[in-house]
GROMACS .gro file of C-alpha atoms in nm:
model
  376
    1MET     CA    1   0.016  -0.007   0.010
    2PHE     CA    2   0.294   0.221   0.113
    3GLU     CA    3   0.472   0.163  -0.217
    4ARG     CA    4   0.192   0.251  -0.425
    5LEU     CA    5   0.112   0.595  -0.250
    6LYS     CA    6   0.448   0.690  -0.296
    7THR     CA    7   0.455   0.588  -0.671
    8MET     CA    8   0.157   0.828  -0.697
    9LEU     CA    9   0.330   1.105  -0.480
   10ILE     CA   10   0.591   1.092  -0.683
   11LYS     CA   11   0.394   1.080  -1.005
   12GLU     CA   12   0.191   1.371  -0.900
   13PHE     CA   13   0.439   1.599  -0.794
   14THR     CA   14   0.634   1.544  -1.097
   15GLN     CA   15   0.359   1.630  -1.322
   16ILE     CA   16   0.286   1.929  -1.122
   17LEU     CA   17   0.624   2.047  -1.088
   18ARG     CA   18   0.720   2.007  -1.446
   19ASP     CA   19   0.432   2.235  -1.599
   20PRO     CA   20   0.571   2.601  -1.586
   21LYS     CA   21   0.213   2.711  -1.585
   22MET     CA   22   0.110   2.479  -1.285
   23ARG     CA   23   0.428   2.629  -1.139
   24PHE     CA   24   0.318   3.006  -1.177
   25VAL     CA   25  -0.037   2.914  -1.055
   26ILE     CA   26   0.065   2.740  -0.731
   27LEU     CA   27   0.394   3.022  -0.612
   28VAL     CA   28   0.323   3.323  -0.786
   29VAL     CA   29  -0.074   3.363  -0.820
   30PRO     CA   30  -0.163   3.352  -0.463
   31LEU     CA   31   0.083   3.601  -0.367
   32VAL     CA   32  -0.038   3.872  -0.608
   33GLN     CA   33  -0.376   3.788  -0.549
   34ILE     CA   34  -0.357   3.853  -0.199
   35ILE     CA   35  -0.158   4.179  -0.212
   36ILE     CA   36  -0.391   4.297  -0.483
   37PHE     CA   37  -0.699   4.223  -0.239
   38GLY     CA   38  -0.494   4.311   0.049
   39TYR     CA   39  -0.520   4.696  -0.073
   40ALA     CA   40  -0.854   4.663  -0.288
   41VAL     CA   41  -1.045   4.504  -0.013
   42ASN     CA   42  -1.113   4.767   0.207
   43THR     CA   43  -1.445   4.915   0.346
   44ASP     CA   44  -1.294   5.226   0.541
   45VAL     CA   45  -1.460   5.536   0.375
   46ARG     CA   46  -1.234   5.870   0.419
   47HIS     CA   47  -1.149   6.150   0.222
   48ILE     CA   48  -1.489   6.151   0.024
   49ALA     CA   49  -1.479   6.372  -0.247
   50THR     CA   50  -1.722   6.667  -0.143
   51ALA     CA   51  -1.922   6.965  -0.329
   52LEU     CA   52  -2.013   7.266  -0.112
   53TYR     CA   53  -2.300   7.458  -0.231
   54ASP     CA   54  -2.295   7.754   0.050
   55LEU     CA   55  -2.569   8.046  -0.029
   56ASP     CA   56  -2.542   8.167   0.337
   57ASN     CA   57  -2.165   8.228   0.332
   58SER     CA   58  -2.146   8.334   0.678
   59VAL     CA   59  -1.946   8.251   0.993
   60PRO     CA   60  -2.134   7.960   1.124
   61SER     CA   61  -2.155   7.830   0.761
   62ARG     CA   62  -1.802   7.880   0.675
   63GLU     CA   63  -1.728   7.713   1.054
   64LEU     CA   64  -1.924   7.400   0.921
   65ALA     CA   65  -1.755   7.356   0.656
   66ALA     CA   66  -1.442   7.387   0.773
   67ARG     CA   67  -1.545   7.123   1.024
   68LEU     CA   68  -1.652   6.849   0.752
   69GLN     CA   69  -1.305   6.917   0.565
   70GLN     CA   70  -1.098   6.883   0.914
   71SER     CA   71  -1.278   6.571   0.995
   72GLY     CA   72  -1.073   6.378   0.737
   73TYR     CA   73  -1.386   6.204   0.620
   74PHE     CA   74  -1.483   6.496   0.344
   75ASP     CA   75  -1.261   6.659   0.156
   76ILE     CA   76  -1.421   6.970  -0.039
   77VAL     CA   77  -1.303   6.977  -0.384
   78GLU     CA   78  -1.568   7.158  -0.552
   79ARG     CA   79  -1.749   7.480  -0.464
   80VAL     CA   80  -2.042   7.505  -0.633
   81ALA     CA   81  -2.304   7.784  -0.766
   82SER     CA   82  -2.631   7.618  -0.840
   83ALA     CA   83  -2.797   7.272  -0.754
   84ALA     CA   84  -2.776   7.153  -1.118
   85GLU     CA   85  -2.389   7.173  -1.055
   86ILE     CA   86  -2.457   6.904  -0.791
   87ARG     CA   87  -2.620   6.697  -1.015
   88ASP     CA   88  -2.391   6.710  -1.300
   89LEU     CA   89  -2.080   6.636  -1.048
   90ILE     CA   90  -2.260   6.349  -0.902
   91ASP     CA   91  -2.376   6.208  -1.247
   92HIS     CA   92  -2.013   6.219  -1.365
   93GLY     CA   93  -1.873   6.067  -1.062
   94ARG     CA   94  -1.645   6.370  -0.931
   95VAL     CA   95  -1.791   6.399  -0.589
   96LYS     CA   96  -1.967   6.134  -0.372
   97ALA     CA   97  -2.141   6.375  -0.162
   98ALA     CA   98  -2.255   6.745  -0.159
   99VAL     CA   99  -2.334   6.945   0.137
  100GLN     CA  100  -2.602   7.257   0.087
  101ILE     CA  101  -2.641   7.533   0.322
  102ASN     CA  102  -2.948   7.739   0.249
  103HIS     CA  103  -2.961   8.140   0.294
  104GLY     CA  104  -3.035   8.281   0.621
  105PHE     CA  105  -2.867   7.972   0.811
  106ALA     CA  106  -2.679   8.198   1.042
  107ALA     CA  107  -2.972   8.426   1.137
  108VAL     CA  108  -3.190   8.091   1.233
  109ILE     CA  109  -2.890   7.971   1.440
  110GLN     CA  110  -2.867   8.335   1.625
  111ALA     CA  111  -3.258   8.328   1.673
  112GLY     CA  112  -3.171   7.997   1.850
  113ARG     CA  113  -3.368   7.784   1.631
  114THR     CA  114  -3.290   7.460   1.438
  115ALA     CA  115  -3.118   7.562   1.128
  116PRO     CA  116  -3.172   7.278   0.812
  117VAL     CA  117  -2.850   7.167   0.632
  118GLN     CA  118  -2.921   6.919   0.334
  119VAL     CA  119  -2.643   6.636   0.273
  120ILE     CA  120  -2.661   6.452  -0.066
  121VAL     CA  121  -2.517   6.149  -0.146
  122ASP     CA  122  -2.474   5.901  -0.454
  123GLY     CA  123  -2.626   5.604  -0.332
  124SER     CA  124  -2.575   5.372  -0.604
  125ASP     CA  125  -2.326   5.216  -0.331
  126PRO     CA  126  -2.544   5.194  -0.073
  127ASN     CA  127  -2.290   5.099   0.199
  128THR     CA  128  -2.036   5.407   0.123
  129ALA     CA  129  -2.369   5.604   0.102
  130ARG     CA  130  -2.476   5.516   0.461
  131ILE     CA  131  -2.156   5.541   0.601
  132VAL     CA  132  -2.121   5.898   0.437
  133LEU     CA  133  -2.410   5.982   0.611
  134SER     CA  134  -2.327   5.851   0.942
  135HIS     CA  135  -2.044   6.068   0.923
  136ALA     CA  136  -2.206   6.407   0.844
  137VAL     CA  137  -2.458   6.347   1.137
  138LYS     CA  138  -2.175   6.290   1.374
  139ILE     CA  139  -1.982   6.582   1.255
  140ALA     CA  140  -2.319   6.811   1.245
  141GLY     CA  141  -2.460   6.693   1.552
  142ARG     CA  142  -2.107   6.817   1.767
  143PHE     CA  143  -2.137   7.153   1.575
  144SER     CA  144  -2.477   7.178   1.707
  145ASP     CA  145  -2.383   7.110   2.062
  146GLN     CA  146  -2.115   7.355   2.047
  147LEU     CA  147  -2.342   7.613   1.921
  148LEU     CA  148  -2.587   7.532   2.242
  149ILE     CA  149  -2.264   7.538   2.484
  150ASP     CA  150  -2.155   7.884   2.357
  151ARG     CA  151  -2.487   8.048   2.385
  152GLU     CA  152  -2.541   7.924   2.748
  153VAL     CA  153  -2.203   8.058   2.814
  154ARG     CA  154  -2.294   8.389   2.681
  155ARG     CA  155  -2.622   8.381   2.872
  156ARG     CA  156  -2.515   8.251   3.218
  157GLY     CA  157  -2.150   8.395   3.193
  158ALA     CA  158  -1.812   8.227   3.139
  159ALA     CA  159  -1.783   8.033   3.453
  160TRP     CA  160  -2.071   7.840   3.364
  161GLN     CA  161  -1.997   7.459   3.286
  162PRO     CA  162  -2.260   7.249   3.118
  163ALA     CA  163  -2.327   6.885   3.265
  164GLN     CA  164  -2.120   6.626   3.038
  165LEU     CA  165  -2.159   6.268   2.942
  166GLU     CA  166  -1.850   6.106   2.892
  167LEU     CA  167  -1.890   5.803   2.706
  168GLN     CA  168  -1.571   5.553   2.734
  169THR     CA  169  -1.548   5.277   2.458
  170ARG     CA  170  -1.323   4.969   2.405
  171THR     CA  171  -1.327   4.752   2.084
  172TRP     CA  172  -1.174   4.397   2.114
  173PHE     CA  173  -1.033   4.211   1.881
  174ASN     CA  174  -0.954   4.497   1.625
  175GLU     CA  175  -0.895   4.806   1.853
  176ASN     CA  176  -0.830   5.023   1.556
  177LEU     CA  177  -1.104   4.902   1.335
  178GLU     CA  178  -0.910   4.817   1.060
  179SER     CA  179  -1.108   4.656   0.807
  180ARG     CA  180  -0.800   4.517   0.618
  181ASN     CA  181  -0.746   4.313   0.932
  182TYR     CA  182  -1.093   4.168   0.890
  183TYR     CA  183  -1.069   4.106   0.539
  184VAL     CA  184  -0.733   3.971   0.441
  185PRO     CA  185  -0.749   3.634   0.621
  186GLY     CA  186  -1.085   3.608   0.453
  187VAL     CA  187  -0.919   3.685   0.116
  188MET     CA  188  -0.659   3.455   0.248
  189ALA     CA  189  -0.910   3.149   0.294
  190GLN     CA  190  -1.050   3.236  -0.062
  191MET     CA  191  -0.744   3.189  -0.190
  192VAL     CA  192  -0.680   2.821  -0.081
  193LEU     CA  193  -1.038   2.723  -0.185
  194ILE     CA  194  -0.976   2.842  -0.534
  195VAL     CA  195  -0.595   2.714  -0.617
  196THR     CA  196  -0.672   2.375  -0.432
  197MET     CA  197  -1.028   2.298  -0.579
  198MET     CA  198  -0.908   2.397  -0.943
  199LEU     CA  199  -0.616   2.181  -0.916
  200SER     CA  200  -0.803   1.859  -0.759
  201ALA     CA  201  -1.108   1.918  -1.032
  202MET     CA  202  -0.916   1.880  -1.329
  203SER     CA  203  -0.677   1.609  -1.135
  204VAL     CA  204  -0.834   1.279  -1.233
  205VAL     CA  205  -1.047   1.406  -1.585
  206ARG     CA  206  -0.679   1.514  -1.703
  207GLU     CA  207  -0.563   1.159  -1.670
  208LYS     CA  208  -0.849   1.050  -1.889
  209GLU     CA  209  -0.777   1.355  -2.162
  210ILE     CA  210  -0.384   1.287  -2.160
  211GLY     CA  211  -0.431   0.911  -2.215
  212THR     CA  212  -0.291   0.789  -1.880
  213MET     CA  213  -0.608   0.620  -1.719
  214GLU     CA  214  -0.527   0.322  -1.933
  215GLN     CA  215  -0.208   0.257  -1.748
  216ILE     CA  216  -0.363   0.318  -1.391
  217ILE     CA  217  -0.648   0.058  -1.483
  218VAL     CA  218  -0.365  -0.211  -1.504
  219THR     CA  219  -0.205  -0.128  -1.215
  220PRO     CA  220  -0.317  -0.311  -0.839
  221ILE     CA  221  -0.400   0.066  -0.722
  222ARG     CA  222  -0.726   0.027  -0.512
  223ARG     CA  223  -0.982   0.340  -0.567
  224TRP     CA  224  -0.922   0.487  -0.199
  225GLU     CA  225  -0.506   0.483  -0.267
  226PHE     CA  226  -0.574   0.667  -0.598
  227ILE     CA  227  -0.754   0.934  -0.488
  228VAL     CA  228  -0.575   0.972  -0.156
  229GLY     CA  229  -0.284   0.992  -0.378
  230LYS     CA  230  -0.406   1.282  -0.612
  231MET     CA  231  -0.548   1.438  -0.255
  232LEU     CA  232  -0.196   1.439  -0.071
  233PRO     CA  233   0.045   1.675  -0.323
  234PHE     CA  234  -0.239   1.930  -0.354
  235ALA     CA  235  -0.272   1.949   0.023
  236LEU     CA  236   0.080   2.012   0.041
  237VAL     CA  237   0.015   2.261  -0.197
  238GLY     CA  238  -0.276   2.421   0.026
  239TYR     CA  239  -0.021   2.442   0.299
  240LEU     CA  240   0.245   2.624   0.111
  241ASN     CA  241  -0.031   2.873   0.021
  242VAL     CA  242  -0.110   2.900   0.319
  243THR     CA  243   0.250   2.980   0.474
  244MET     CA  244   0.344   3.230   0.203
  245VAL     CA  245  -0.015   3.400   0.254
  246THR     CA  246  -0.001   3.428   0.632
  247THR     CA  247   0.373   3.498   0.625
  248LEU     CA  248   0.271   3.804   0.371
  249ALA     CA  249  -0.025   3.882   0.547
  250VAL     CA  250   0.187   3.932   0.858
  251PHE     CA  251   0.479   4.106   0.752
  252TRP     CA  252   0.348   4.308   0.482
  253PHE     CA  253   0.047   4.413   0.590
  254ASP     CA  254   0.098   4.413   0.975
  255ILE     CA  255  -0.188   4.184   1.042
  256PRO     CA  256  -0.143   4.040   1.399
  257ILE     CA  257  -0.203   3.681   1.492
  258HIS     CA  258  -0.317   3.659   1.833
  259GLY     CA  259  -0.410   3.282   1.827
  260ASN     CA  260  -0.205   2.951   1.818
  261LEU     CA  261  -0.069   2.845   1.485
  262LEU     CA  262  -0.109   2.502   1.527
  263LEU     CA  263  -0.477   2.508   1.569
  264LEU     CA  264  -0.444   2.719   1.259
  265GLY     CA  265  -0.264   2.456   1.090
  266GLY     CA  266  -0.475   2.172   1.196
  267ALA     CA  267  -0.791   2.336   1.097
  268THR     CA  268  -0.658   2.411   0.767
  269GLY     CA  269  -0.596   2.019   0.722
  270VAL     CA  270  -0.959   1.974   0.790
  271TYR     CA  271  -1.056   2.246   0.552
  272LEU     CA  272  -0.840   2.124   0.241
  273LEU     CA  273  -0.992   1.805   0.352
  274SER     CA  274  -1.325   1.946   0.225
  275THR     CA  275  -1.214   2.175  -0.086
  276LEU     CA  276  -0.998   1.869  -0.210
  277GLY     CA  277  -1.290   1.611  -0.158
  278PHE     CA  278  -1.502   1.861  -0.346
  279GLY     CA  279  -1.244   1.921  -0.614
  280LEU     CA  280  -1.182   1.540  -0.673
  281PHE     CA  281  -1.578   1.488  -0.659
  282ILE     CA  282  -1.635   1.719  -0.888
  283SER     CA  283  -1.354   1.560  -1.131
  284THR     CA  284  -1.491   1.200  -1.074
  285ILE     CA  285  -1.808   1.305  -1.263
  286SER     CA  286  -1.672   1.566  -1.529
  287ARG     CA  287  -1.571   1.426  -1.878
  288SER     CA  288  -1.374   1.700  -1.966
  289GLN     CA  289  -1.081   1.917  -1.814
  290GLN     CA  290  -1.305   2.240  -1.932
  291GLN     CA  291  -1.637   2.060  -1.764
  292ALA     CA  292  -1.441   2.025  -1.441
  293MET     CA  293  -1.330   2.373  -1.458
  294MET     CA  294  -1.674   2.520  -1.520
  295SER     CA  295  -1.850   2.280  -1.255
  296ALA     CA  296  -1.567   2.390  -1.003
  297PHE     CA  297  -1.684   2.786  -1.039
  298MET     CA  298  -2.028   2.704  -1.006
  299PHE     CA  299  -1.965   2.561  -0.679
  300MET     CA  300  -1.685   2.816  -0.583
  301PHE     CA  301  -1.883   3.158  -0.657
  302PRO     CA  302  -2.177   3.046  -0.455
  303ALA     CA  303  -1.919   2.920  -0.165
  304MET     CA  304  -1.793   3.302  -0.164
  305LEU     CA  305  -2.133   3.426  -0.178
  306LEU     CA  306  -2.265   3.243   0.104
  307SER     CA  307  -1.973   3.230   0.337
  308GLY     CA  308  -2.011   3.509   0.548
  309PHE     CA  309  -1.689   3.728   0.389
  310ALA     CA  310  -1.886   4.025   0.252
  311PHE     CA  311  -2.240   3.966   0.370
  312PRO     CA  312  -2.308   3.854   0.697
  313VAL     CA  313  -2.471   3.511   0.746
  314GLU     CA  314  -2.728   3.644   0.970
  315ASN     CA  315  -2.862   3.876   0.725
  316MET     CA  316  -2.958   3.586   0.484
  317PRO     CA  317  -3.291   3.460   0.482
  318GLU     CA  318  -3.347   3.173   0.751
  319SER     CA  319  -3.365   2.896   0.455
  320ILE     CA  320  -3.055   3.028   0.301
  321GLN     CA  321  -2.867   3.036   0.660
  322TYR     CA  322  -2.938   2.657   0.702
  323LEU     CA  323  -2.783   2.596   0.347
  324THR     CA  324  -2.443   2.765   0.439
  325TRP     CA  325  -2.385   2.495   0.681
  326LEU     CA  326  -2.262   2.306   0.379
  327ASN     CA  327  -2.020   2.543   0.295
  328PRO     CA  328  -1.668   2.470   0.409
  329LEU     CA  329  -1.564   2.830   0.344
  330ARG     CA  330  -1.795   2.988   0.609
  331HIS     CA  331  -1.680   2.744   0.893
  332TYR     CA  332  -1.304   2.826   0.786
  333LEU     CA  333  -1.359   3.171   0.784
  334VAL     CA  334  -1.481   3.149   1.168
  335VAL     CA  335  -1.193   2.941   1.231
  336ILE     CA  336  -0.910   3.178   1.056
  337ARG     CA  337  -1.060   3.496   1.193
  338GLY     CA  338  -1.107   3.342   1.534
  339VAL     CA  339  -0.732   3.264   1.537
  340PHE     CA  340  -0.609   3.583   1.393
  341LEU     CA  341  -0.806   3.808   1.566
  342LYS     CA  342  -0.986   3.685   1.878
  343GLY     CA  343  -0.683   3.477   1.985
  344VAL     CA  344  -0.924   3.176   2.094
  345GLY     CA  345  -0.853   2.787   2.087
  346ILE     CA  346  -1.018   2.449   2.023
  347ASP     CA  347  -1.262   2.512   2.312
  348VAL     CA  348  -1.455   2.778   2.098
  349LEU     CA  349  -1.353   2.668   1.779
  350TRP     CA  350  -1.397   2.278   1.782
  351PRO     CA  351  -1.789   2.322   1.633
  352GLN     CA  352  -1.659   2.447   1.326
  353ILE     CA  353  -1.385   2.223   1.318
  354ALA     CA  354  -1.636   1.936   1.377
  355VAL     CA  355  -1.833   2.047   1.089
  356LEU     CA  356  -1.530   2.096   0.852
  357ALA     CA  357  -1.433   1.717   0.944
  358VAL     CA  358  -1.764   1.601   0.857
  359LEU     CA  359  -1.805   1.766   0.547
  360GLY     CA  360  -1.442   1.678   0.450
  361GLY     CA  361  -1.496   1.330   0.511
  362SER     CA  362  -1.839   1.286   0.353
  363ILE     CA  363  -1.749   1.407   0.021
  364LEU     CA  364  -1.436   1.249   0.008
  365ALA     CA  365  -1.588   0.894   0.093
  366ILE     CA  366  -1.845   1.022  -0.203
  367ALA     CA  367  -1.529   1.075  -0.444
  368VAL     CA  368  -1.380   0.726  -0.387
  369HIS     CA  369  -1.697   0.581  -0.414
  370ARG     CA  370  -1.773   0.729  -0.754
  371PHE     CA  371  -1.424   0.676  -0.874
  372ARG     CA  372  -1.408   0.415  -1.125
  373LYS     CA  373  -1.106   0.282  -1.284
  374THR     CA  374  -1.234   0.303  -1.647
  375VAL     CA  375  -1.190   0.523  -1.948
  376ALA     CA  376  -1.533   0.619  -1.993
   0.00000   0.00000   0.00000
């Protein structure tokens, strides 16, 4: 048995490493993708290109505009003279927001009444629009509070001090709320899924296309030995990708790892059992590499969408939430973020690891059962 597995491993590694394109996919593509996505996947909204339509042009209106500019969230790049200019700027994508201060703004404030200020945002990206509005509301709220304090100081005297509420906040696990710390580990999980599933999905069917399946048929190798022999080289490739990407995440993007690397390695092995199992199953039911590739993509895209990487699983319909339990990427994301950000151990992450083990073992057993030593 061990001799047959050894022979399969040597054959698979030789087949993988002698192909320059395969070496490029294994060694270069994951690093390039993690660098690109590490910079591109960022939900922090700062320096929003903003247009200012100040009809009042008074001291309070200029002070409000200065507060928006100094906050770091709004960059006033255009000062317009009409509402039509705002529409044109937003239509052409030159600004994402506009602030309109109407005539009489200062007079209304001096009279002690509520002065309206209009904030217009580009709602084509609803998430960014909500964040922009949230920042604008906070800045306007602080400006309003300061106006109230100044008015009371003038009325009661400089010695008057308002009662204040001090809100003390504390953020666990990601103190600076850096979205990169949240998304880069998720990108790493997706890269491992893509590379290992694509390689394994084309492995068995490639034997049929290049004509080597006939040689395998006449060998005494068992079905499970063949599948395991196909799986082990790609598992090592997966571990190599995880090691490279983790090193890049820590030393390039300065993402800390608070948890146990041995736990991450063990959970990665169970995760690879699932991704490779799905890939090998696809390979056993496909008739060509093209068909296997398309089938793998049909699995990977829903897996990414239903993983919780971009959209919280809790916000999905209940029936879809149950479906996500069959998605190995969902469970591995919980593990990898738990290790990277929270530093939790097996006592917290064992349910996800157990589900990955069941999924991987089941799909691998189905792949072994489905494989036939035939050329058809």
